[in-house]
mmCIF file of C-alpha atoms and ligand atoms in Angstrom:
data_model
loop_
_atom_site.group_PDB
_atom_site.id
_atom_site.type_symbol
_atom_site.label_atom_id
_atom_site.label_comp_id
_atom_site.label_asym_id
_atom_site.label_seq_id
_atom_site.Cartn_x
_atom_site.Cartn_y
_atom_site.Cartn_z
ATOM 1 C CA MET A 1035 0.027 -0.015 -0.112
ATOM 2 C CA HIS A 1036 1.125 3.496 -0.658
ATOM 3 C CA ARG A 1037 -0.235 6.812 0.562
ATOM 4 C CA ILE A 1038 -0.040 10.352 -0.733
ATOM 5 C CA ILE A 1039 1.497 12.665 1.690
ATOM 6 C CA GLU A 1040 3.207 16.193 1.430
ATOM 7 C CA PRO A 1041 6.517 15.930 3.177
ATOM 8 C CA LYS A 1042 8.220 19.331 4.099
ATOM 9 C CA ILE A 1043 11.671 18.046 2.388
ATOM 10 C CA LEU A 1044 12.632 15.774 -0.174
ATOM 11 C CA TYR A 1045 16.228 14.871 0.910
ATOM 12 C CA PHE A 1046 16.301 10.995 -0.111
ATOM 13 C CA GLY A 1047 20.196 10.867 0.960
ATOM 14 C CA THR A 1048 23.043 12.243 -0.886
ATOM 15 C CA PRO A 1049 26.847 12.662 0.152
ATOM 16 C CA VAL A 1050 27.849 15.728 2.276
ATOM 17 C CA VAL A 1051 30.195 18.163 0.381
ATOM 18 C CA LEU A 1052 32.342 20.826 2.184
ATOM 19 C CA ILE A 1053 32.861 23.586 -0.229
ATOM 20 C CA SER A 1054 35.785 25.790 0.526
ATOM 21 C CA THR A 1055 35.876 29.315 -1.332
ATOM 22 C CA ARG A 1056 37.947 32.618 -1.071
ATOM 23 C CA ASN A 1057 36.356 35.571 0.536
ATOM 24 C CA PRO A 1058 36.796 39.161 -0.965
ATOM 25 C CA ASP A 1059 39.452 39.776 1.967
ATOM 26 C CA ARG A 1060 41.246 36.879 1.109
ATOM 27 C CA SER A 1061 40.250 34.779 4.164
ATOM 28 C CA PHE A 1062 38.410 31.513 3.513
ATOM 29 C CA ASN A 1063 34.886 30.345 3.974
ATOM 30 C CA LEU A 1064 33.791 26.859 4.297
ATOM 31 C CA ALA A 1065 30.212 25.295 4.183
ATOM 32 C CA PRO A 1066 28.343 22.101 4.108
ATOM 33 C CA MET A 1067 26.044 21.144 1.665
ATOM 34 C CA SER A 1068 24.420 17.965 0.276
ATOM 35 C CA SER A 1069 22.217 18.617 -2.828
ATOM 36 C CA ALA A 1070 25.171 17.636 -5.217
ATOM 37 C CA TRP A 1071 25.362 15.012 -8.004
ATOM 38 C CA TRP A 1072 28.072 13.789 -10.164
ATOM 39 C CA LEU A 1073 28.305 13.118 -14.002
ATOM 40 C CA ASN A 1074 31.546 12.419 -15.932
ATOM 41 C CA GLN A 1075 34.219 14.847 -14.685
ATOM 42 C CA SER A 1076 31.611 17.498 -13.344
ATOM 43 C CA CYS A 1077 29.330 18.064 -10.362
ATOM 44 C CA MET A 1078 26.044 20.006 -10.138
ATOM 45 C CA LEU A 1079 25.547 21.921 -6.791
ATOM 46 C CA GLY A 1080 22.273 23.028 -5.614
ATOM 47 C CA MET A 1081 22.723 26.090 -3.360
ATOM 48 C CA SER A 1082 21.024 28.910 -1.646
ATOM 49 C CA GLY A 1083 22.120 32.158 -3.624
ATOM 50 C CA ARG A 1084 21.951 33.713 -0.113
ATOM 51 C CA SER A 1085 24.973 31.764 1.090
ATOM 52 C CA LYS A 1086 28.459 33.199 1.104
ATOM 53 C CA THR A 1087 29.647 30.058 -0.757
ATOM 54 C CA VAL A 1088 27.398 31.005 -3.770
ATOM 55 C CA GLU A 1089 28.598 34.623 -3.613
ATOM 56 C CA ASN A 1090 32.188 33.471 -3.481
ATOM 57 C CA LEU A 1091 31.806 30.897 -6.223
ATOM 58 C CA LEU A 1092 30.179 33.492 -8.589
ATOM 59 C CA ARG A 1093 32.869 36.173 -7.968
ATOM 60 C CA GLU A 1094 35.990 33.868 -8.036
ATOM 61 C CA GLY A 1095 34.705 31.109 -10.472
ATOM 62 C CA GLN A 1096 36.407 28.437 -8.296
ATOM 63 C CA GLY A 1097 36.397 26.450 -5.222
ATOM 64 C CA VAL A 1098 37.293 23.149 -3.580
ATOM 65 C CA LEU A 1099 34.580 20.287 -3.063
ATOM 66 C CA ASN A 1100 35.843 18.503 -0.034
ATOM 67 C CA LEU A 1101 34.205 15.047 0.678
ATOM 68 C CA PRO A 1102 33.916 14.205 4.350
ATOM 69 C CA SER A 1103 34.059 10.621 5.503
ATOM 70 C CA THR A 1104 31.723 9.518 8.272
ATOM 71 C CA GLU A 1105 34.459 9.970 10.794
ATOM 72 C CA LEU A 1106 34.104 13.753 10.095
ATOM 73 C CA VAL A 1107 30.466 14.077 11.114
ATOM 74 C CA GLY A 1108 31.356 16.062 14.178
ATOM 75 C CA ALA A 1109 33.264 18.764 12.352
ATOM 76 C CA VAL A 1110 30.463 18.787 9.706
ATOM 77 C CA ASP A 1111 27.867 19.189 12.431
ATOM 78 C CA ARG A 1112 29.783 22.262 13.998
ATOM 79 C CA LEU A 1113 29.334 24.098 10.774
ATOM 80 C CA ALA A 1114 25.677 23.769 10.646
ATOM 81 C CA LEU A 1115 23.609 27.030 11.076
ATOM 82 C CA THR A 1116 26.728 29.189 10.574
ATOM 83 C CA THR A 1117 27.172 31.536 7.618
ATOM 84 C CA GLY A 1118 30.104 33.410 6.264
ATOM 85 C CA ARG A 1119 27.655 36.273 5.398
ATOM 86 C CA ASN A 1120 27.533 39.235 7.660
ATOM 87 C CA PRO A 1121 24.911 40.644 8.188
ATOM 88 C CA VAL A 1122 23.108 37.198 8.412
ATOM 89 C CA PRO A 1123 20.157 37.202 5.719
ATOM 90 C CA GLU A 1124 16.788 37.582 7.773
ATOM 91 C CA SER A 1125 15.520 34.226 6.402
ATOM 92 C CA LYS A 1126 18.517 32.409 8.130
ATOM 93 C CA ALA A 1127 18.670 34.712 11.135
ATOM 94 C CA GLU A 1128 14.823 33.582 11.861
ATOM 95 C CA ILE A 1129 15.951 29.977 12.032
ATOM 96 C CA GLY A 1130 19.002 30.272 14.313
ATOM 97 C CA TYR A 1131 22.073 30.951 11.782
ATOM 98 C CA ARG A 1132 25.034 33.165 13.177
ATOM 99 C CA TYR A 1133 27.653 34.924 11.195
ATOM 100 C CA GLU A 1134 30.959 33.030 11.549
ATOM 101 C CA PRO A 1135 34.194 34.463 10.026
ATOM 102 C CA ASP A 1136 36.348 31.318 11.167
ATOM 103 C CA LYS A 1137 34.643 28.382 9.755
ATOM 104 C CA PHE A 1138 38.054 26.226 9.817
ATOM 105 C CA GLY A 1139 38.687 27.345 13.460
ATOM 106 C CA ILE A 1140 35.108 26.307 14.694
ATOM 107 C CA SER A 1141 35.157 22.760 12.954
ATOM 108 C CA GLY A 1142 38.592 21.964 13.860
ATOM 109 C CA LEU A 1143 39.457 21.405 10.146
ATOM 110 C CA THR A 1144 42.813 22.361 8.322
ATOM 111 C CA PRO A 1145 43.009 24.357 5.357
ATOM 112 C CA ILE A 1146 45.958 23.662 2.990
ATOM 113 C CA PRO A 1147 46.838 25.355 -0.378
ATOM 114 C CA ALA A 1148 45.319 23.724 -3.480
ATOM 115 C CA ASP A 1149 47.446 23.475 -6.772
ATOM 116 C CA LEU A 1150 45.020 25.165 -9.232
ATOM 117 C CA VAL A 1151 42.369 27.202 -7.392
ATOM 118 C CA ASN A 1152 42.631 30.057 -4.924
ATOM 119 C CA ALA A 1153 40.446 28.156 -2.222
ATOM 120 C CA PRO A 1154 42.023 25.732 0.365
ATOM 121 C CA LEU A 1155 41.780 21.775 0.366
ATOM 122 C CA VAL A 1156 40.321 20.728 3.651
ATOM 123 C CA ALA A 1157 43.322 18.419 5.039
ATOM 124 C CA GLU A 1158 41.334 15.918 6.820
ATOM 125 C CA CYS A 1159 38.986 15.163 3.922
ATOM 126 C CA PRO A 1160 39.975 11.757 2.148
ATOM 127 C CA ILE A 1161 38.711 13.330 -1.286
ATOM 128 C CA GLN A 1162 39.539 16.931 -2.133
ATOM 129 C CA LEU A 1163 38.360 18.118 -5.761
ATOM 130 C CA GLU A 1164 39.546 21.376 -7.400
ATOM 131 C CA ALA A 1165 36.980 22.830 -9.294
ATOM 132 C CA GLN A 1166 35.831 25.746 -11.612
ATOM 133 C CA VAL A 1167 32.477 27.217 -12.119
ATOM 134 C CA GLU A 1168 31.265 26.496 -15.605
ATOM 135 C CA GLN A 1169 27.698 27.355 -15.754
ATOM 136 C CA VAL A 1170 24.976 28.973 -13.340
ATOM 137 C CA HIS A 1171 21.346 28.123 -13.585
ATOM 138 C CA ALA A 1172 18.372 29.608 -11.565
ATOM 139 C CA PHE A 1173 16.610 26.809 -9.693
ATOM 140 C CA ASP A 1174 13.102 28.506 -9.242
ATOM 141 C CA GLU A 1175 11.507 26.126 -7.106
ATOM 142 C CA GLN A 1176 10.378 28.694 -4.269
ATOM 143 C CA ASN A 1177 11.708 32.123 -4.480
ATOM 144 C CA GLY A 1178 14.343 31.943 -7.183
ATOM 145 C CA SER A 1179 17.247 32.330 -4.879
ATOM 146 C CA ILE A 1180 18.619 28.765 -5.372
ATOM 147 C CA LYS A 1181 21.219 28.272 -7.942
ATOM 148 C CA ALA A 1182 22.361 25.180 -9.742
ATOM 149 C CA ILE A 1183 26.008 25.415 -10.305
ATOM 150 C CA GLU A 1184 27.890 23.161 -12.710
ATOM 151 C CA MET A 1185 31.496 22.744 -11.593
ATOM 152 C CA ARG A 1186 33.915 20.994 -13.698
ATOM 153 C CA ILE A 1187 36.698 19.148 -11.574
ATOM 154 C CA LEU A 1188 40.185 20.177 -12.478
ATOM 155 C CA ARG A 1189 42.103 18.115 -10.209
ATOM 156 C CA VAL A 1190 41.380 14.999 -7.791
ATOM 157 C CA HIS A 1191 43.316 14.383 -4.597
ATOM 158 C CA ILE A 1192 42.582 11.257 -2.864
ATOM 159 C CA ALA A 1193 43.900 9.694 0.342
ATOM 160 C CA GLU A 1194 46.371 6.853 -0.563
ATOM 161 C CA ASP A 1195 44.520 4.269 1.369
ATOM 162 C CA LEU A 1196 41.540 4.671 -0.564
ATOM 163 C CA LEU A 1197 43.096 3.390 -3.812
ATOM 164 C CA VAL A 1198 42.988 -0.142 -5.423
ATOM 165 C CA PRO A 1199 46.409 -1.365 -4.621
ATOM 166 C CA GLY A 1200 48.592 -1.295 -7.746
ATOM 167 C CA ALA A 1201 46.029 0.686 -9.937
ATOM 168 C CA SER A 1202 46.482 4.344 -9.228
ATOM 169 C CA ASN A 1203 43.558 5.814 -10.958
ATOM 170 C CA TYR A 1204 41.019 3.476 -9.350
ATOM 171 C CA ILE A 1205 39.243 4.338 -6.114
ATOM 172 C CA ASP A 1206 38.150 1.203 -4.229
ATOM 173 C CA PRO A 1207 34.324 1.796 -3.387
ATOM 174 C CA GLU A 1208 34.727 -0.584 -0.396
ATOM 175 C CA LYS A 1209 37.125 1.707 1.263
ATOM 176 C CA TRP A 1210 35.324 4.925 0.474
ATOM 177 C CA SER A 1211 32.896 5.658 3.409
ATOM 178 C CA PRO A 1212 30.818 8.899 2.370
ATOM 179 C CA LEU A 1213 28.948 10.752 4.797
ATOM 180 C CA ILE A 1214 25.268 10.872 3.655
ATOM 181 C CA MET A 1215 22.575 13.432 4.645
ATOM 182 C CA ASN A 1216 19.417 11.428 4.557
ATOM 183 C CA PHE A 1217 16.501 13.877 5.358
ATOM 184 C CA CYS A 1218 18.069 15.976 8.222
ATOM 185 C CA GLU A 1219 20.142 13.123 9.796
ATOM 186 C CA PHE A 1220 23.618 11.746 9.100
ATOM 187 C CA PHE A 1221 24.022 8.318 7.804
ATOM 188 C CA GLY A 1222 27.003 5.973 6.326
ATOM 189 C CA LEU A 1223 26.566 3.540 3.821
ATOM 190 C CA SER A 1224 25.077 0.112 5.060
ATOM 191 C CA GLY A 1225 27.450 -2.111 2.802
ATOM 192 C CA LYS A 1226 27.743 -3.553 -0.680
ATOM 193 C CA ILE A 1227 24.792 -5.511 -2.163
ATOM 194 C CA HIS A 1228 26.705 -6.750 -5.285
ATOM 195 C CA PRO A 1229 28.516 -5.144 -8.315
ATOM 196 C CA SER A 1230 26.510 -3.409 -10.793
ATOM 197 C CA ARG A 1231 26.222 -4.745 -14.305
ATOM 198 C CA LEU A 1232 27.644 -1.408 -15.494
ATOM 199 C CA GLU A 1233 30.892 -2.099 -13.800
ATOM 200 C CA PRO A 1234 32.721 -3.742 -16.839
ATOM 201 C CA ALA A 1235 31.424 -1.050 -19.395
ATOM 202 C CA PHE A 1236 32.850 1.684 -17.057
ATOM 203 C CA TYR A 1237 36.165 0.204 -16.404
ATOM 204 C CA GLY A 1238 36.604 -1.380 -19.992
ATOM 205 C CA LEU A 1239 36.537 -4.861 -18.692
ATOM 206 C CA PRO A 1240 35.237 -8.100 -20.493
ATOM 207 C CA ARG A 1241 31.368 -7.890 -20.453
ATOM 208 C CA LYS A 1242 29.519 -10.500 -18.068
ATOM 209 C CA THR A 1243 26.987 -12.180 -20.107
ATOM 210 C CA GLU A 1244 24.771 -13.786 -17.215
ATOM 211 C CA PRO A 1245 21.903 -11.515 -15.914
ATOM 212 C CA ALA A 1246 22.579 -10.702 -11.991
ATOM 213 C CA THR A 1247 20.299 -13.372 -10.718
ATOM 214 C CA ASN A 1248 21.622 -14.437 -7.535
ATOM 215 C CA ILE A 1249 21.019 -11.261 -5.516
ATOM 216 C CA VAL A 1250 22.297 -11.406 -2.154
ATOM 217 C CA ALA A 1251 20.593 -9.382 0.579
ATOM 218 C CA PRO A 1252 22.930 -7.089 2.822
ATOM 219 C CA ALA A 1253 23.535 -8.552 6.137
HETATM 220 C C1 FMN B 786 24.751 18.568 6.197
HETATM 221 C C2 FMN B 786 24.436 19.890 5.836
HETATM 222 C C3 FMN B 786 23.776 19.905 4.463
HETATM 223 C C4 FMN B 786 23.421 21.042 3.746
HETATM 224 N N1 FMN B 786 22.901 21.077 2.366
HETATM 225 C C5 FMN B 786 22.591 22.301 1.927
HETATM 226 C C6 FMN B 786 22.519 22.190 0.400
HETATM 227 O O1 FMN B 786 22.452 21.007 -0.294
HETATM 228 N N2 FMN B 786 22.114 23.370 0.003
HETATM 229 C C7 FMN B 786 22.072 24.782 0.389
HETATM 230 O O2 FMN B 786 21.931 25.797 0.007
HETATM 231 N N3 FMN B 786 22.397 24.720 1.883
HETATM 232 C C8 FMN B 786 22.550 23.517 2.539
HETATM 233 N N4 FMN B 786 22.962 23.435 3.760
HETATM 234 C C9 FMN B 786 22.973 24.748 4.326
HETATM 235 C C10 FMN B 786 24.046 25.616 4.250
HETATM 236 O O3 FMN B 786 25.391 25.006 4.832
HETATM 237 C C11 FMN B 786 23.911 26.787 4.689
HETATM 238 O O4 FMN B 786 23.266 27.472 3.403
HETATM 239 C C12 FMN B 786 24.940 27.940 5.016
HETATM 240 O O5 FMN B 786 24.598 29.123 5.203
HETATM 241 C C13 FMN B 786 26.113 28.041 4.003
HETATM 242 O O6 FMN B 786 27.307 28.719 4.485
HETATM 243 P P1 FMN B 786 27.533 30.124 3.898
HETATM 244 O O7 FMN B 786 26.593 31.022 3.966
HETATM 245 O O8 FMN B 786 28.829 30.391 4.677
HETATM 246 O O9 FMN B 786 28.135 29.747 2.433
HETATM 247 C C14 FMN B 786 23.376 22.179 4.404
HETATM 248 C C15 FMN B 786 23.682 22.299 5.805
HETATM 249 C C16 FMN B 786 24.340 21.016 6.329
HETATM 250 C C17 FMN B 786 24.740 21.258 7.630
#
């Protein structure tokens, strides 16, 4: 049986991204977000145009998409309800946001210089993606302030222990543990079910002919 409901939010579970950007005074901003999806060498970000992050991305045209693992949930949560915007936009002040100029300091995360962009990498994040803004679209769901920002990934930094041994360009999905925002709660992944039939096509391996019939339920 299904029911028709009207949920307040439709956050069905996506990885958290910590976006670092440069402020006009050359200090750095850092903000958590999770409305992000990936295609080829690009990422689409859905973010409020009232955020400091969007202001910085539009002005500088670049930033770093840092992916926190589940272990960094405390640092991500310390950044919640803060903004680099001063004064705090009214709609955010009403729900308890405060201005915070030192996002790295309050989160306990460490900025280190990137190679190609003017925003820092977050040292503790196992995946750090230097990126440039390609296109900005309006995302007019409510009041038109939300932007869909297409970012092209310029350089990928990976913690070595996430790599498949002996294969320098392959990330082992069994070792990567993304932090997932599922509605307004943090989750990790629950474990592998079985490989996708897409896998050989993506990695240029011999095609498997048999359909995936023996589906094993996760433990
Ligand atoms: C886990 C998490 C996920 C979030 N996801 C989004 C998001 O996808 N889009 C968005 O606009 N804001 C999101 N936010 C709220 C932003 O962090 C908020 O807009 C904040 O003001 C951004 O900081 P800034 O103003 O310094 O850029 C999220 C917050 C948290 C804690």
